[in-house]
Amino acid sequence: MNPVSTLKTFEDIDCEFPKSLQSALELMADEKTRGQPLAGGTDLMVQWESGVIPIPDRAISVKNIPELREIRENGSNVIIGGSVTHMELRQSPIVRRWLPSLAEAAATIGGFQIQIMGTIAGNVANASPAADLAPSLLITDGTVLLASVEGEREVKLTELWTGYRKIDRRPEELIVSFNLPKLLDDYFESWRKLGPRKAQAISKVMGSSRGRISNGVVESFKVALGSVAPTAIRFFELEQWITGKPYSKETLQEAEQRSAALINPISDIRSTAEYRKWVSGKLVRCFLENLAGRSNK
Amino acid sequence: MSHLRLTVNGEPVELDVPESRYLAEVLRHDLGLTGTKIGCNEAECGICTVLVNGYPVDSCIYPAFKAQGATVETIEGLSKDGELHPLQQAFHEHGATQCGFCTPGLIMTGKALLDDKLKTGETVTEKDIKIALKDTYCRCTGYQSVINAILQASGQDVKPYLPKTRDPYVSVGRAAPSPDSIKKLTGSAMYTDDFVFPGMLYARTKRANIAHARIKSIDTEKAGSLPGVYAVLTHRDVPGRKTHGLVTMDWPVLCSDKVRYAGDAVAVVAAEDADTAAAALEMIDVEYEELPVVSDPIEAAGPDAPIVHEERPDGNLLKHIKVRKGSVEDGFAGSDVVVERTYRTPMTEQMFLEPECSIGVPKGYNPMEFGGKVDPESDRGVMHVHRKTTIYCGTQIPYLDRDQTAASLGVKEEDIRIVATLMGGGFGGKEDVAAQIHVALLAERTGRPVKMLYTRAESMLFHPKRHATIIRIKTGAKKNGQLTAVEAELYGDGGAYASLSEKVMTRATTHASGPYDVPNVRVDCYAMYTNNTPCGAFRGFGVTQSCFAVESNMDIVAGELGMDPVELRRINALDVGGVTCTGQVLRESAGLKECIDLLEKEMRAHHEDIGEAFRWSWKDGGSRYAWGVAVGYKNTGLGGGAPDKAGAEVEIWNDSHLGTLAEVRTSSAEMGQGLPAVLAACVSEELGIPCANVRVLLGDTDYCPDGGPTTASRQTYVSGNAARIAAGQIRVILAGIVAEKLGCSPGDLELRDGNFHAGGVSASIAEAVEWAKSRGRPTKMMYEYWAPKTQPLGTGGDMHVAFGFGGQAVLVEVVEDTGEVGVLKVIGAHDVGRAINPLTLEGQIDGGIVMCLGNTLTEHYVVEDGKPWSTVMARYKMPSIKHTPKIISHIVEHETRDGPYGAKGIGELSSIPTSPAITNAIRNAVGVRWMSLPVDQDALLRAMKAGDSEAGIGWGDNAAVPELPKRPPSYSVPA
C-alpha cells in the first residue's frame, strides 16, 4: 500500500546492483538476467516515469561499479570510465587540461543535481542528437570500449551512433570506458551551445572543434555538431577541404557556406531546418575564428 | 521492500520501504520531514533537492533504496540549537523567501555549492551560483535576492538590495523580512500537502482528455468495486448547485452532458491510497461523441464555429467590452501620423511551484476514531474534532471557496469552514475552485478526510491561464507628439469557461490606450469561449497583453515622428488633472512623469559612469546592444462599481513572557507577496508595539473576517486599511483610558516608543492594556473597510480608486549569428504611493520583472486544436537563475489619499511594461519589430537575415500573425 505517489519504474522492475564489472557482464550475458543498463538515471528515469518509453522488466545498475569510475592518463590518451559523472568530468584536472571542450560541455548539462547523477556513458547511450557530450567526444578521434563476457570490442566514436537514438552496442555489452587522445600542444579546442530560448523548443545547436592554425595555414581542423542531424556528426568533408587552406576571409566564408550545406536537419514545427543550417555555418566560422585568435598568440 | 539504513540530519534511521518509493516521499511521508517539497516529479524544478552524502539530488526522482547507508541532509537539519545556518540567515535578511515553497531546494542546492567551495577554498562568484542553481526554479523572487543571499552566506559583504524610499515612520516604510519567513526557511512551514490526518483517503480526478464531446454515458461500477476504493462520484452525486464560477456559474463541478476542454472533470475517486485511486480512474468508462473543436478566438466568432455553450444566447461571445471617449474619427482626422498594427500574445501558465492540493474533512470528524489523538498544539490546530465540513487548501479567495462549496453541497455557507494554508505561489492561478468542492463531497460521502493533490501535469491541464489575445491597435499623433486618438480591437481567448474572463478582458480594454491622456478613444474587446484551457487571472490581469500592443505602437509612432521615444511618453503621460480613457479624472497620485525622468537619468548614467555619451544602440563583437523603454499602469482594487471591501480584526493583550502582543486576522491570502509584513507594519505603526510582536492569522473563515479576493493588487490597500483602522480604534480606546488615569486629555497624548506621553507623565502600552481589561473596555476591534465607491465602465467618473504607474528601461543583447536574446539590465521606476516595506516591495518588483521576462522570451503554453502540448514542466520554459538580469529599482512615492499611509498596489505593476520594453529594445538593436510573444529566436534570426522590419509568428507554429476579420463578428453585438 502506498498512500503517496510512487515511482512506477520500481514497482515492477527488477533492479540488480552488481559489485563488479565481471558480475555485471555475467548478468548481461544471459537473456533471462539481462537488463537495461542504468547509470545516473537522469534520462531513463524521467522517460520511464513520464511514459515516453516503456518500463523494462529488469535493469542493471552500473553507476557504482569501480572499474567504470576512473579517470586516468595513459600516455597520449585519457581513459574515462563509463560511469564517470558530468560533475567529475568538469572538475577533473586531467579532463580540464587535456580535453577542455569535454569539461566545458559537461559543465553545461543541467544544474548540480543532474551533473552529479548523469554519466558520460549514459549521455552517449541515450543517443540523443542533442547529447551535450557527443561533439566533444567526436572531435578527439577516440574510441569507446565495449565489453561482454565474450571479450572486449573497441569502436570508433565516429562510428558509434548509427541512427536516431541508436548506438552500436550489442544487447549483452556494456560501455566500459572511453579512450580519448589528448589535445596536443599548439592545438586548441572550442565548445559552444546555443541555449533553447523558445518555450516550445528543445532545439539547441551545439558543437566542438579541435585544431591548429600555423603560419596562417589551417593545418588541422576537426569539428562536430549536435542537434543538426539524427545523430551528432563530424564534418569530415569540410575538414578535408579546409586542411592546408590559408586562414583567410574567403576560407572562412566558404567554410561557413559548406557547413550549412553539409547538414540536413529535420524541420519540425518546433524549429526550422533553415535556422539550424544557418547557425551551423556560423558556429563553424566562429570556431575557426576562435582557433585563429588563439593560435596567433 | 528494502530495509533502509540512513543517517538523516545526523540521526540514524531504519525503516522498510517499497522499492517504488522515492527519497522525497520517504522523507515527507515516512519520516514526517515535510520541509522537502515536491514541485514536478520530473526532475525539472529542483525544489525537492536534498543532499545525499553531500551531493544535491532531485529527491522526487531518486529511488530511496539507492540511498542505502547514505547520509542525507534536509532543510530541517540546517539550523542547530535554534541558530539559523548562514544561508537561512542570509535568505531571511535579503527577503529571498517569498511563497517559500522552493526555498528549501534553493538553500540545499546553495549549501552544496558553499560546501564544495569550502573544500577548495575558492571564492563563490555570481557565475558559480548561476551554474549550480540553474536547475532549481523559483517563481517569486526573480533570483536577484537569492544570488545576493548566497554571496552573503559565503562570507562576502553583500547587503540586501533596497531601493531608495522615504524615511520610515515607526514601522511603515521600514525594510523588514516577512514575519513568516523563518518558518519557511527552516522547513516547518505547512502547506496543504504537508498535513496528514488519521484515516485520510487519497483522491484523484477523472479528466476528459478530449477537447469537446457529448457525454453519452459514464459507468463507474467497476471502479467502485475495486478493493480499496471508498467512493466514486459523478455529477449525479452533487446535491446542490452543479456548477461553480467566480463571475458566471458555467463551470460544472463534474461534467454531465458535455465536456468542453481537455481538463474537464468527469468523476472523482477516493481510495485508501493514491495508486488505488489512480487505478480506479482507469476503470471508469466514459462514452463520448466527439464534437468539432474551436480553438481560436477569431474562429470562435465566425458564423460556422462549433458552439461551446449551446445555452448561451450570444454564441461563443463571452462578453463584448467597450470603451468610448470623444470621437476617434475627429482624432485621426487631426493626426499627422497614424500607426495601425496587429499584435498577438499567447496563453501562458502561472507555474506556481506548489501544485493545487485540497483536503476535505467531514463534519463530526474525530481523529481519535482513526487511532489519532486530539492535539491542540498541532499546526493551525488541525487535530481536533471538526464541527463543520472543513477544507484545507491554498486559495486566493477563501470566502468565495466557502460560498461555492456550500452551494454545491446544498448547505449554508456558515456550515463550511475554509482554512487557507500557506500557498506555494498563486499569481492568479488559485482564484478559481480546484478540488475544494470535490474533496468536500468525497469527505462527506466517506466520513473520512480526503486529500486531493494534483500532479504537475494535471495542474497544467486544469487551471486557468493568461488569456491569449489578438490586438489590433491604431494610434494617432500630431507632429508635436501629442496623441490624438487610439482605436483598438481585442480578441481574448477565454477558453471553455468564463472564470474571470469578463474582468480580465475589461482590464485589457480599459488600459488599451496606455497611461496617456488621449482625447479620443474607442476600444472594442471580444472575450470568446473556445475549447482551450480556460483563461482567467494571471498577474497583470489583461494589462500585460494590452501594454505590449500599446507600447509597441508608441515606439513606432516615435519613429515616424522622428521623436525620442522617452520624450513622446513624457509629453503624453497621465498626470494629475489628466483623464483616462474611461473618463476618470486623476486628482492625485500620478507619478508617471517622475518615473520616466528617473528611467532616462538612470539609462544615461549607465553610459556616463564609464565616461561615454548615451546611445540607444551599439555593436560590439558579434552582438548588438540596445535600450528599450516602456511604461504602464495598473488599477489598484476591483473598481468598476464592485463593492470593494475587506475586514480585519485586531486584538491586543499582554503576554507574561513576550510582552504586549497583537494579532491581526483577515481572510486575505498570502501567496508569497508579503501581505503579513504589510499587515504587521500597519498594526505596529498604530499600536506602537514592535512588528515582531504582531501575529498575523490569515484565511480561516471561522476566525477571520472576509478580506475579499486576493487579486487586483488590492490587499495592501483594502486589508492594510482595515488592519490600520481596527488597530487605530484600539489605540483610541487605550488613549482614552490612559487619559483618565493620567488626568489629561486624550488629544494631548502622544504614542512613542511603546508609551503614551503627555507633558512629563507617561504610561506604557502594557499598562494601558491592563487598565482597559480591568475596566471592561474592548481590546479587540473588527473593522470592515470599504474602498471609495467606484463607477461601472461606461458611466464615466472614477472607475478605480487608484492606479499604480511605472516604467522600465531594458538593455538587451542580440547575438547576430544566432538570434539569441539576452536581457542584461532592467531599470525599473514604479510609483507605489508609499513603500510600506521596501524589502518585500523590491521582492515584488524583481519577481514581476523576471516573470514578465519569461512572458517575453520563453513562455508559451501551447495548445493545438484544444489539445495542450505543454503537458509537463519540461515543455514550459520559465526563467531560471541564469536569465536573471541586473535590476536597478527606483521607487516613486506619490501618496494616494485613501491608501494606508498613501500606499497603492504593486503586485502586478512590475510585470506589465517588461515585455514591450524588451521588444522595443530588440527593435532598436537589430531593426526588427516583434509583433507577437514570445520572441522566437529562429524567426527573429530569419527576419534579421531577410531585413524584415516587422515580424512575428502565430501560435503553435511558424505561421504569420493572421489578419483580423474585416467586419465585426456576425452575431449581433449587444448595444
mmCIF file of N, CA and C in Angstrom, chain B residues 81-160:
data_model
loop_
_atom_site.group_PDB
_atom_site.id
_atom_site.type_symbol
_atom_site.label_atom_id
_atom_site.label_comp_id
_atom_site.label_asym_id
_atom_site.label_seq_id
_atom_site.Cartn_x
_atom_site.Cartn_y
_atom_site.Cartn_z
ATOM 1 N N ASP B 81 20.458 24.143 17.269
ATOM 2 C CA ASP B 81 20.148 24.758 18.564
ATOM 3 C C ASP B 81 19.483 26.129 18.390
ATOM 4 N N GLY B 82 18.532 26.182 17.488
ATOM 5 C CA GLY B 82 17.807 27.435 17.298
ATOM 6 C C GLY B 82 18.600 28.501 16.560
ATOM 7 N N GLU B 83 19.809 28.166 16.183
ATOM 8 C CA GLU B 83 20.681 29.113 15.471
ATOM 9 C C GLU B 83 20.545 28.845 13.971
ATOM 10 N N LEU B 84 20.161 29.859 13.201
ATOM 11 C CA LEU B 84 19.993 29.644 11.768
ATOM 12 C C LEU B 84 21.334 29.410 11.094
ATOM 13 N N HIS B 85 21.331 28.573 10.076
ATOM 14 C CA HIS B 85 22.501 28.390 9.213
ATOM 15 C C HIS B 85 22.748 29.723 8.486
ATOM 16 N N PRO B 86 23.998 30.041 8.164
ATOM 17 C CA PRO B 86 24.256 31.323 7.473
ATOM 18 C C PRO B 86 23.411 31.520 6.216
ATOM 19 N N LEU B 87 23.125 30.432 5.508
ATOM 20 C CA LEU B 87 22.280 30.573 4.314
ATOM 21 C C LEU B 87 20.858 30.977 4.701
ATOM 22 N N GLN B 88 20.340 30.336 5.731
ATOM 23 C CA GLN B 88 18.986 30.676 6.175
ATOM 24 C C GLN B 88 18.934 32.128 6.650
ATOM 25 N N GLN B 89 19.948 32.505 7.421
ATOM 26 C CA GLN B 89 20.009 33.863 7.940
ATOM 27 C C GLN B 89 20.056 34.875 6.791
ATOM 28 N N ALA B 90 20.879 34.556 5.787
ATOM 29 C CA ALA B 90 21.033 35.487 4.663
ATOM 30 C C ALA B 90 19.754 35.555 3.839
ATOM 31 N N PHE B 91 19.127 34.414 3.594
ATOM 32 C CA PHE B 91 17.851 34.411 2.858
ATOM 33 C C PHE B 91 16.819 35.269 3.606
ATOM 34 N N HIS B 92 16.824 35.144 4.933
ATOM 35 C CA HIS B 92 15.890 35.909 5.752
ATOM 36 C C HIS B 92 16.132 37.409 5.576
ATOM 37 N N GLU B 93 17.383 37.807 5.739
ATOM 38 C CA GLU B 93 17.700 39.231 5.684
ATOM 39 C C GLU B 93 17.467 39.836 4.299
ATOM 40 N N HIS B 94 17.704 39.027 3.263
ATOM 41 C CA HIS B 94 17.586 39.542 1.896
ATOM 42 C C HIS B 94 16.171 39.435 1.345
ATOM 43 N N GLY B 95 15.259 38.888 2.139
ATOM 44 C CA GLY B 95 13.899 38.708 1.617
ATOM 45 C C GLY B 95 13.879 37.727 0.455
ATOM 46 N N ALA B 96 14.802 36.754 0.484
ATOM 47 C CA ALA B 96 14.900 35.815 -0.635
ATOM 48 C C ALA B 96 13.883 34.685 -0.536
ATOM 49 N N THR B 97 12.989 34.814 0.429
ATOM 50 C CA THR B 97 11.912 33.848 0.579
ATOM 51 C C THR B 97 10.612 34.571 0.346
ATOM 52 N N GLN B 98 9.852 34.137 -0.617
ATOM 53 C CA GLN B 98 8.528 34.746 -0.755
ATOM 54 C C GLN B 98 7.468 33.696 -0.421
ATOM 55 N N CYS B 99 6.990 32.924 -1.425
ATOM 56 C CA CYS B 99 5.993 31.921 -1.048
ATOM 57 C C CYS B 99 6.656 30.823 -0.227
ATOM 58 N N GLY B 100 7.955 30.666 -0.374
ATOM 59 C CA GLY B 100 8.693 29.749 0.486
ATOM 60 C C GLY B 100 8.707 28.304 0.024
ATOM 61 N N PHE B 101 7.982 28.008 -1.051
ATOM 62 C CA PHE B 101 7.847 26.610 -1.441
ATOM 63 C C PHE B 101 9.135 26.073 -2.069
ATOM 64 N N CYS B 102 9.822 26.915 -2.831
ATOM 65 C CA CYS B 102 11.067 26.464 -3.451
ATOM 66 C C CYS B 102 12.261 26.707 -2.541
ATOM 67 N N THR B 103 12.048 27.468 -1.469
ATOM 68 C CA THR B 103 13.168 27.883 -0.618
ATOM 69 C C THR B 103 14.040 26.719 -0.147
ATOM 70 N N PRO B 104 13.446 25.609 0.343
ATOM 71 C CA PRO B 104 14.309 24.508 0.786
ATOM 72 C C PRO B 104 15.234 23.999 -0.329
ATOM 73 N N GLY B 105 14.708 23.939 -1.545
ATOM 74 C CA GLY B 105 15.522 23.472 -2.670
ATOM 75 C C GLY B 105 16.639 24.447 -2.993
ATOM 76 N N LEU B 106 16.323 25.744 -2.982
ATOM 77 C CA LEU B 106 17.347 26.751 -3.265
ATOM 78 C C LEU B 106 18.444 26.693 -2.207
ATOM 79 N N ILE B 107 18.021 26.564 -0.961
ATOM 80 C CA ILE B 107 19.007 26.578 0.119
ATOM 81 C C ILE B 107 19.876 25.320 0.088
ATOM 82 N N MET B 108 19.267 24.164 -0.143
ATOM 83 C CA MET B 108 20.061 22.934 -0.141
ATOM 84 C C MET B 108 21.026 22.920 -1.329
ATOM 85 N N THR B 109 20.576 23.400 -2.486
ATOM 86 C CA THR B 109 21.483 23.472 -3.631
ATOM 87 C C THR B 109 22.588 24.481 -3.344
ATOM 88 N N GLY B 110 22.203 25.585 -2.735
ATOM 89 C CA GLY B 110 23.198 26.596 -2.358
ATOM 90 C C GLY B 110 24.200 26.036 -1.358
ATOM 91 N N LYS B 111 23.711 25.208 -0.449
ATOM 92 C CA LYS B 111 24.616 24.628 0.557
ATOM 93 C C LYS B 111 25.631 23.706 -0.116
ATOM 94 N N ALA B 112 25.159 22.931 -1.102
ATOM 95 C CA ALA B 112 26.092 22.049 -1.811
ATOM 96 C C ALA B 112 27.203 22.870 -2.451
ATOM 97 N N LEU B 113 26.823 24.011 -2.994
ATOM 98 C CA LEU B 113 27.821 24.880 -3.627
ATOM 99 C C LEU B 113 28.798 25.427 -2.582
ATOM 100 N N LEU B 114 28.264 25.927 -1.481
ATOM 101 C CA LEU B 114 29.139 26.502 -0.451
ATOM 102 C C LEU B 114 30.074 25.438 0.138
ATOM 103 N N ASP B 115 29.529 24.247 0.407
ATOM 104 C CA ASP B 115 30.356 23.168 0.959
ATOM 105 C C ASP B 115 31.484 22.811 0.004
ATOM 106 N N ASP B 116 31.134 22.779 -1.288
ATOM 107 C CA ASP B 116 32.111 22.436 -2.306
ATOM 108 C C ASP B 116 33.229 23.480 -2.352
ATOM 109 N N LYS B 117 32.830 24.751 -2.300
ATOM 110 C CA LYS B 117 33.813 25.830 -2.369
ATOM 111 C C LYS B 117 34.666 25.886 -1.097
ATOM 112 N N LEU B 118 34.048 25.460 0.002
ATOM 113 C CA LEU B 118 34.764 25.457 1.269
ATOM 114 C C LEU B 118 35.949 24.500 1.198
ATOM 115 N N LYS B 119 35.713 23.357 0.504
ATOM 116 C CA LYS B 119 36.767 22.347 0.351
ATOM 117 C C LYS B 119 37.946 22.916 -0.431
ATOM 118 N N THR B 120 37.641 23.655 -1.510
ATOM 119 C CA THR B 120 38.715 24.149 -2.372
ATOM 120 C C THR B 120 39.219 25.511 -1.925
ATOM 121 N N GLY B 121 38.452 26.167 -1.050
ATOM 122 C CA GLY B 121 38.865 27.490 -0.598
ATOM 123 C C GLY B 121 38.640 28.584 -1.615
ATOM 124 N N GLU B 122 37.943 28.259 -2.708
ATOM 125 C CA GLU B 122 37.690 29.288 -3.729
ATOM 126 C C GLU B 122 36.574 30.228 -3.282
ATOM 127 N N THR B 123 36.586 31.425 -3.851
ATOM 128 C CA THR B 123 35.525 32.390 -3.568
ATOM 129 C C THR B 123 34.314 32.072 -4.441
ATOM 130 N N VAL B 124 33.139 32.165 -3.845
ATOM 131 C CA VAL B 124 31.915 31.933 -4.616
ATOM 132 C C VAL B 124 31.622 33.168 -5.456
ATOM 133 N N THR B 125 31.384 32.952 -6.745
ATOM 134 C CA THR B 125 31.051 34.076 -7.613
ATOM 135 C C THR B 125 29.601 33.961 -8.065
ATOM 136 N N GLU B 126 29.088 35.066 -8.633
ATOM 137 C CA GLU B 126 27.723 35.047 -9.157
ATOM 138 C C GLU B 126 27.596 33.980 -10.239
ATOM 139 N N LYS B 127 28.665 33.822 -11.017
ATOM 140 C CA LYS B 127 28.633 32.831 -12.097
ATOM 141 C C LYS B 127 28.499 31.418 -11.518
ATOM 142 N N ASP B 128 29.260 31.146 -10.444
ATOM 143 C CA ASP B 128 29.150 29.826 -9.799
ATOM 144 C C ASP B 128 27.708 29.552 -9.396
ATOM 145 N N ILE B 129 27.074 30.579 -8.820
ATOM 146 C CA ILE B 129 25.703 30.404 -8.333
ATOM 147 C C ILE B 129 24.774 30.139 -9.498
ATOM 148 N N LYS B 130 25.012 30.853 -10.597
ATOM 149 C CA LYS B 130 24.131 30.681 -11.755
ATOM 150 C C LYS B 130 24.298 29.300 -12.386
ATOM 151 N N ILE B 131 25.490 28.711 -12.265
ATOM 152 C CA ILE B 131 25.662 27.342 -12.775
ATOM 153 C C ILE B 131 25.019 26.348 -11.806
ATOM 154 N N ALA B 132 25.330 26.492 -10.535
ATOM 155 C CA ALA B 132 24.879 25.494 -9.563
ATOM 156 C C ALA B 132 23.360 25.462 -9.441
ATOM 157 N N LEU B 133 22.733 26.620 -9.530
ATOM 158 C CA LEU B 133 21.288 26.675 -9.264
ATOM 159 C C LEU B 133 20.440 26.738 -10.530
ATOM 160 N N LYS B 134 21.052 26.456 -11.671
ATOM 161 C CA LYS B 134 20.267 26.702 -12.876
ATOM 162 C C LYS B 134 19.126 25.709 -13.051
ATOM 163 N N ASP B 135 19.152 24.594 -12.338
ATOM 164 C CA ASP B 135 18.017 23.665 -12.387
ATOM 165 C C ASP B 135 17.174 23.725 -11.117
ATOM 166 N N THR B 136 17.277 24.794 -10.353
ATOM 167 C CA THR B 136 16.433 24.943 -9.176
ATOM 168 C C THR B 136 15.613 26.217 -9.381
ATOM 169 N N TYR B 137 14.328 26.008 -9.618
ATOM 170 C CA TYR B 137 13.489 27.138 -10.010
ATOM 171 C C TYR B 137 12.888 27.858 -8.810
ATOM 172 N N CYS B 138 12.628 29.143 -9.037
ATOM 173 C CA CYS B 138 11.875 29.941 -8.086
ATOM 174 C C CYS B 138 10.997 30.835 -8.942
ATOM 175 N N ARG B 139 9.726 30.947 -8.597
ATOM 176 C CA ARG B 139 8.829 31.721 -9.435
ATOM 177 C C ARG B 139 8.546 33.089 -8.831
ATOM 178 N N CYS B 140 8.931 33.292 -7.571
ATOM 179 C CA CYS B 140 8.553 34.548 -6.900
ATOM 180 C C CYS B 140 9.643 35.615 -6.927
ATOM 181 N N THR B 141 10.873 35.223 -6.625
ATOM 182 C CA THR B 141 11.866 36.236 -6.245
ATOM 183 C C THR B 141 12.558 36.904 -7.424
ATOM 184 N N GLY B 142 12.551 36.261 -8.576
ATOM 185 C CA GLY B 142 13.350 36.802 -9.677
ATOM 186 C C GLY B 142 14.833 36.540 -9.477
ATOM 187 N N TYR B 143 15.188 35.836 -8.427
ATOM 188 C CA TYR B 143 16.536 35.311 -8.151
ATOM 189 C C TYR B 143 17.570 36.324 -7.667
ATOM 190 N N GLN B 144 17.355 37.632 -7.896
ATOM 191 C CA GLN B 144 18.411 38.573 -7.512
ATOM 192 C C GLN B 144 18.700 38.500 -6.014
ATOM 193 N N SER B 145 17.640 38.414 -5.213
ATOM 194 C CA SER B 145 17.841 38.336 -3.768
ATOM 195 C C SER B 145 18.477 37.002 -3.382
ATOM 196 N N VAL B 146 18.178 35.958 -4.155
ATOM 197 C CA VAL B 146 18.758 34.642 -3.868
ATOM 198 C C VAL B 146 20.270 34.686 -4.100
ATOM 199 N N ILE B 147 20.665 35.272 -5.214
ATOM 200 C CA ILE B 147 22.092 35.375 -5.530
ATOM 201 C C ILE B 147 22.809 36.173 -4.437
ATOM 202 N N ASN B 148 22.229 37.317 -4.084
ATOM 203 C CA ASN B 148 22.851 38.151 -3.052
ATOM 204 C C ASN B 148 22.946 37.419 -1.717
ATOM 205 N N ALA B 149 21.897 36.665 -1.383
ATOM 206 C CA ALA B 149 21.898 35.954 -0.099
ATOM 207 C C ALA B 149 22.988 34.886 -0.071
ATOM 208 N N ILE B 150 23.147 34.167 -1.163
ATOM 209 C CA ILE B 150 24.171 33.113 -1.184
ATOM 210 C C ILE B 150 25.563 33.737 -1.106
ATOM 211 N N LEU B 151 25.727 34.854 -1.813
ATOM 212 C CA LEU B 151 27.033 35.533 -1.734
ATOM 213 C C LEU B 151 27.312 35.956 -0.295
ATOM 214 N N GLN B 152 26.290 36.486 0.372
ATOM 215 C CA GLN B 152 26.498 36.904 1.760
ATOM 216 C C GLN B 152 26.830 35.701 2.651
ATOM 217 N N ALA B 153 26.095 34.607 2.433
ATOM 218 C CA ALA B 153 26.323 33.417 3.259
ATOM 219 C C ALA B 153 27.716 32.841 3.040
ATOM 220 N N SER B 154 28.295 33.116 1.870
ATOM 221 C CA SER B 154 29.645 32.604 1.605
ATOM 222 C C SER B 154 30.692 33.472 2.290
ATOM 223 N N GLY B 155 30.234 34.482 3.027
ATOM 224 C CA GLY B 155 31.169 35.291 3.801
ATOM 225 C C GLY B 155 31.482 36.629 3.164
ATOM 226 N N GLN B 156 30.838 36.932 2.037
ATOM 227 C CA GLN B 156 31.110 38.214 1.392
ATOM 228 C C GLN B 156 30.179 39.284 1.947
ATOM 229 N N ASP B 157 30.641 40.514 1.836
ATOM 230 C CA ASP B 157 29.870 41.613 2.400
ATOM 231 C C ASP B 157 28.861 42.096 1.356
ATOM 232 N N VAL B 158 27.721 41.455 1.323
ATOM 233 C CA VAL B 158 26.685 41.836 0.370
ATOM 234 C C VAL B 158 25.438 42.201 1.148
ATOM 235 N N LYS B 159 25.008 43.442 0.989
ATOM 236 C CA LYS B 159 23.832 43.916 1.721
ATOM 237 C C LYS B 159 22.561 43.618 0.900
ATOM 238 N N PRO B 160 21.430 43.477 1.567
ATOM 239 C CA PRO B 160 20.177 43.340 0.818
ATOM 240 C C PRO B 160 19.983 44.531 -0.112
#
